[in-house]
Short mmCIF file of C-alpha atoms in Angstrom, two decimals:
data_model
loop_
_atom_site.label_atom_id
_atom_site.label_comp_id
_atom_site.label_asym_id
_atom_site.label_seq_id
_atom_site.Cartn_x
_atom_site.Cartn_y
_atom_site.Cartn_z
CA UNK A 1 -0.22 0.34 0.03
CA UNK A 2 3.30 2.28 0.99
CA UNK A 3 4.37 1.90 -2.81
CA UNK A 4 1.14 2.20 -4.45
CA UNK A 5 0.95 5.41 -2.42
CA UNK A 6 4.45 6.68 -3.13
CA UNK A 7 3.83 6.05 -6.96
CA UNK A 8 0.46 8.19 -6.85
CA UNK A 9 2.82 10.62 -5.38
CA UNK A 10 5.72 10.40 -7.67
CA UNK A 11 3.02 10.65 -10.54
CA UNK A 12 1.30 13.30 -9.97
CA UNK A 13 4.14 15.52 -9.51
CA UNK A 14 5.60 14.06 -12.48
CA UNK A 15 2.64 15.32 -14.45
CA UNK A 16 2.15 18.25 -12.66
CA UNK A 17 4.99 20.01 -12.17
CA UNK A 18 4.68 20.19 -16.69
CA UNK A 19 2.84 22.61 -15.92
CA UNK A 20 3.70 25.99 -17.57
CA UNK A 21 1.39 28.70 -17.50
CA UNK A 22 3.21 31.12 -19.43
CA UNK A 23 2.79 34.25 -21.03
CA UNK A 24 0.79 34.02 -24.17
CA UNK A 25 -1.46 31.18 -23.05
CA UNK A 26 -5.13 31.08 -23.88
CA UNK A 27 -7.53 28.97 -21.56
CA UNK A 28 -11.11 27.47 -22.28
CA UNK A 29 -12.74 25.90 -19.02
CA UNK A 30 -16.10 24.99 -18.25
CA UNK A 31 -17.40 23.64 -14.58
CA UNK A 32 -20.06 22.73 -12.28
CA UNK A 33 -20.93 24.51 -8.76
CA UNK A 34 -23.74 23.30 -6.44
CA UNK A 35 -24.50 19.97 -6.71
CA UNK A 36 -26.01 21.15 -2.54
CA UNK A 37 -22.06 21.97 -1.92
CA UNK A 38 -22.79 25.17 -2.05
CA UNK A 39 -23.86 27.55 0.61
CA UNK A 40 -26.42 30.73 1.32
CA UNK A 41 -28.96 32.11 3.54
CA UNK A 42 -31.47 31.91 0.62
CA UNK A 43 -30.83 27.80 -1.26
CA UNK A 44 -30.40 24.99 0.41
CA UNK A 45 -29.88 23.76 -3.47
CA UNK A 46 -28.63 25.13 -6.34
CA UNK A 47 -26.62 23.84 -9.65
CA UNK A 48 -24.86 25.94 -11.75
CA UNK A 49 -22.70 25.78 -14.83
CA UNK A 50 -19.95 28.43 -16.41
CA UNK A 51 -18.20 28.64 -18.64
CA UNK A 52 -14.54 30.62 -18.59
CA UNK A 53 -12.17 32.21 -20.86
CA UNK A 54 -9.33 33.30 -20.77
CA UNK A 55 -5.38 34.31 -21.81
CA UNK A 56 -1.89 34.68 -19.27
CA UNK A 57 -0.85 38.88 -19.77
CA UNK A 58 2.18 37.51 -18.05
CA UNK A 59 3.96 34.44 -16.27
CA UNK A 60 1.57 33.39 -13.83
CA UNK A 61 -0.66 35.59 -14.27
CA UNK A 62 -4.07 34.92 -15.66
CA UNK A 63 -7.84 37.51 -17.00
CA UNK A 64 -10.68 35.71 -17.23
CA UNK A 65 -13.79 35.86 -18.88
CA UNK A 66 -17.11 34.02 -17.72
CA UNK A 67 -21.00 34.01 -17.58
CA UNK A 68 -23.12 31.46 -16.28
CA UNK A 69 -26.02 29.99 -15.39
CA UNK A 70 -27.64 29.28 -12.29
CA UNK A 71 -30.17 27.21 -11.57
CA UNK A 72 -32.38 27.06 -7.77
CA UNK A 73 -34.51 24.21 -6.56
CA UNK A 74 -36.87 26.43 -4.46
CA UNK A 75 -39.31 28.39 -5.94
CA UNK A 76 -38.69 31.45 -3.57
CA UNK A 77 -34.68 31.37 -4.99
CA UNK A 78 -35.24 32.86 -9.02
CA UNK A 79 -33.01 30.92 -11.60
CA UNK A 80 -30.17 33.76 -13.16
CA UNK A 81 -27.87 34.51 -15.71
CA UNK A 82 -24.16 36.52 -14.94
CA UNK A 83 -21.58 36.91 -16.66
CA UNK A 84 -18.08 38.77 -14.96
CA UNK A 85 -14.50 39.41 -15.78
CA UNK A 86 -11.34 38.31 -13.04
CA UNK A 87 -7.96 37.18 -12.41
CA UNK A 88 -5.63 34.13 -11.46
CA UNK A 89 -2.64 33.74 -10.25
CA UNK A 90 -1.26 30.11 -10.79
CA UNK A 91 1.72 30.43 -7.25
CA UNK A 92 4.71 28.68 -8.12
CA UNK A 93 3.81 26.80 -11.41
CA UNK A 94 2.98 24.25 -9.76
CA UNK A 95 -0.72 24.28 -10.17
CA UNK A 96 -2.58 26.54 -7.02
CA UNK A 97 -4.15 28.86 -8.14
CA UNK A 98 -5.75 32.00 -6.39
CA UNK A 99 -8.37 33.83 -8.18
CA UNK A 100 -10.42 37.38 -7.77
CA UNK A 101 -13.59 37.99 -9.99
CA UNK A 102 -16.49 40.40 -10.04
CA UNK A 103 -20.33 39.03 -11.48
CA UNK A 104 -23.17 41.29 -12.53
CA UNK A 105 -26.53 38.05 -11.62
CA UNK A 106 -29.70 39.21 -13.43
CA UNK A 107 -32.68 37.45 -12.32
CA UNK A 108 -36.37 38.27 -13.52
CA UNK A 109 -36.38 41.69 -13.77
CA UNK A 110 -36.16 43.19 -10.83
CA UNK A 111 -33.28 41.03 -9.44
CA UNK A 112 -29.30 41.96 -9.93
CA UNK A 113 -27.02 42.16 -7.59
CA UNK A 114 -23.18 42.56 -8.37
CA UNK A 115 -20.87 39.94 -6.94
CA UNK A 116 -17.62 39.55 -5.55
CA UNK A 117 -15.68 36.55 -5.25
CA UNK A 118 -12.68 35.34 -4.07
CA UNK A 119 -11.70 30.78 -5.00
CA UNK A 120 -8.64 28.16 -4.47
CA UNK A 121 -8.14 26.26 -6.67
CA UNK A 122 -5.89 23.49 -8.25
CA UNK A 123 -4.98 22.71 -11.37
CA UNK A 124 -4.43 19.12 -12.07
CA UNK A 125 -2.85 18.27 -15.94
CA UNK A 126 -4.46 15.05 -16.82
CA UNK A 127 -1.86 15.66 -20.18
CA UNK A 128 0.14 18.29 -21.75
CA UNK A 129 -2.59 21.07 -21.65
CA UNK A 130 -6.23 18.93 -20.14
CA UNK A 131 -6.62 20.22 -16.41
CA UNK A 132 -9.12 18.80 -14.24
CA UNK A 133 -9.73 22.12 -11.47
CA UNK A 134 -11.31 21.81 -7.91
CA UNK A 135 -12.07 24.80 -6.11
CA UNK A 136 -13.77 26.30 -3.31
CA UNK A 137 -15.10 29.69 -3.66
CA UNK A 138 -17.02 32.79 -1.59
CA UNK A 139 -19.64 35.09 -3.29
CA UNK A 140 -20.02 37.86 -1.27
CA UNK A 141 -23.60 39.95 -2.62
CA UNK A 142 -24.41 43.41 -2.35
CA UNK A 143 -27.63 42.88 -2.75
CA UNK A 144 -28.36 41.15 0.70
CA UNK A 145 -25.28 39.78 2.24
CA UNK A 146 -27.06 37.05 4.70
CA UNK A 147 -29.28 35.88 1.93
CA UNK A 148 -27.55 36.20 -1.80
CA UNK A 149 -23.26 36.02 -0.64
CA UNK A 150 -22.71 31.93 -1.24
CA UNK A 151 -19.46 29.38 -0.09
CA UNK A 152 -18.99 26.81 -2.09
CA UNK A 153 -17.39 23.81 -4.05
CA UNK A 154 -16.97 23.61 -8.15
CA UNK A 155 -15.37 21.90 -9.72
CA UNK A 156 -13.78 22.17 -13.84
CA UNK A 157 -12.38 21.03 -16.93
CA UNK A 158 -9.79 23.69 -18.51
CA UNK A 159 -7.59 23.01 -21.52
CA UNK A 160 -4.88 25.30 -21.74
CA UNK A 161 -3.62 26.15 -25.33
#
């Protein structure tokens, strides 16, 4: 068992050491959030789908644009669409990243919210370009902090070109 764990760690380190977050690369990604893994005061269950595009403007620094849709399973909480921008910093090129973003949410005709957020995640490289990216995030609501701010877990897939 110890040999298997050591082999897994060695393989993981070898694969992740190939990660190159160099200036000039593009990023395309999609992620799922919610699945009862996020928490806010107004909803118990939500399911979100986000699409992201990015560009590494300098080594380890990425600018992002994103669009998303979130469905809530509760009648009082509306489904909403979002658009946003953000940035990521990759720590020591090992795949660990810190992110800051801001999203504009729109639901129904009278519900708009600006939500700055932060996340910490890891880019697990499956090969030279494809990643699995789990992340923990926090989004702060300006409309109603106690009901709409949320912590959550997101799992994504990314492609670095």
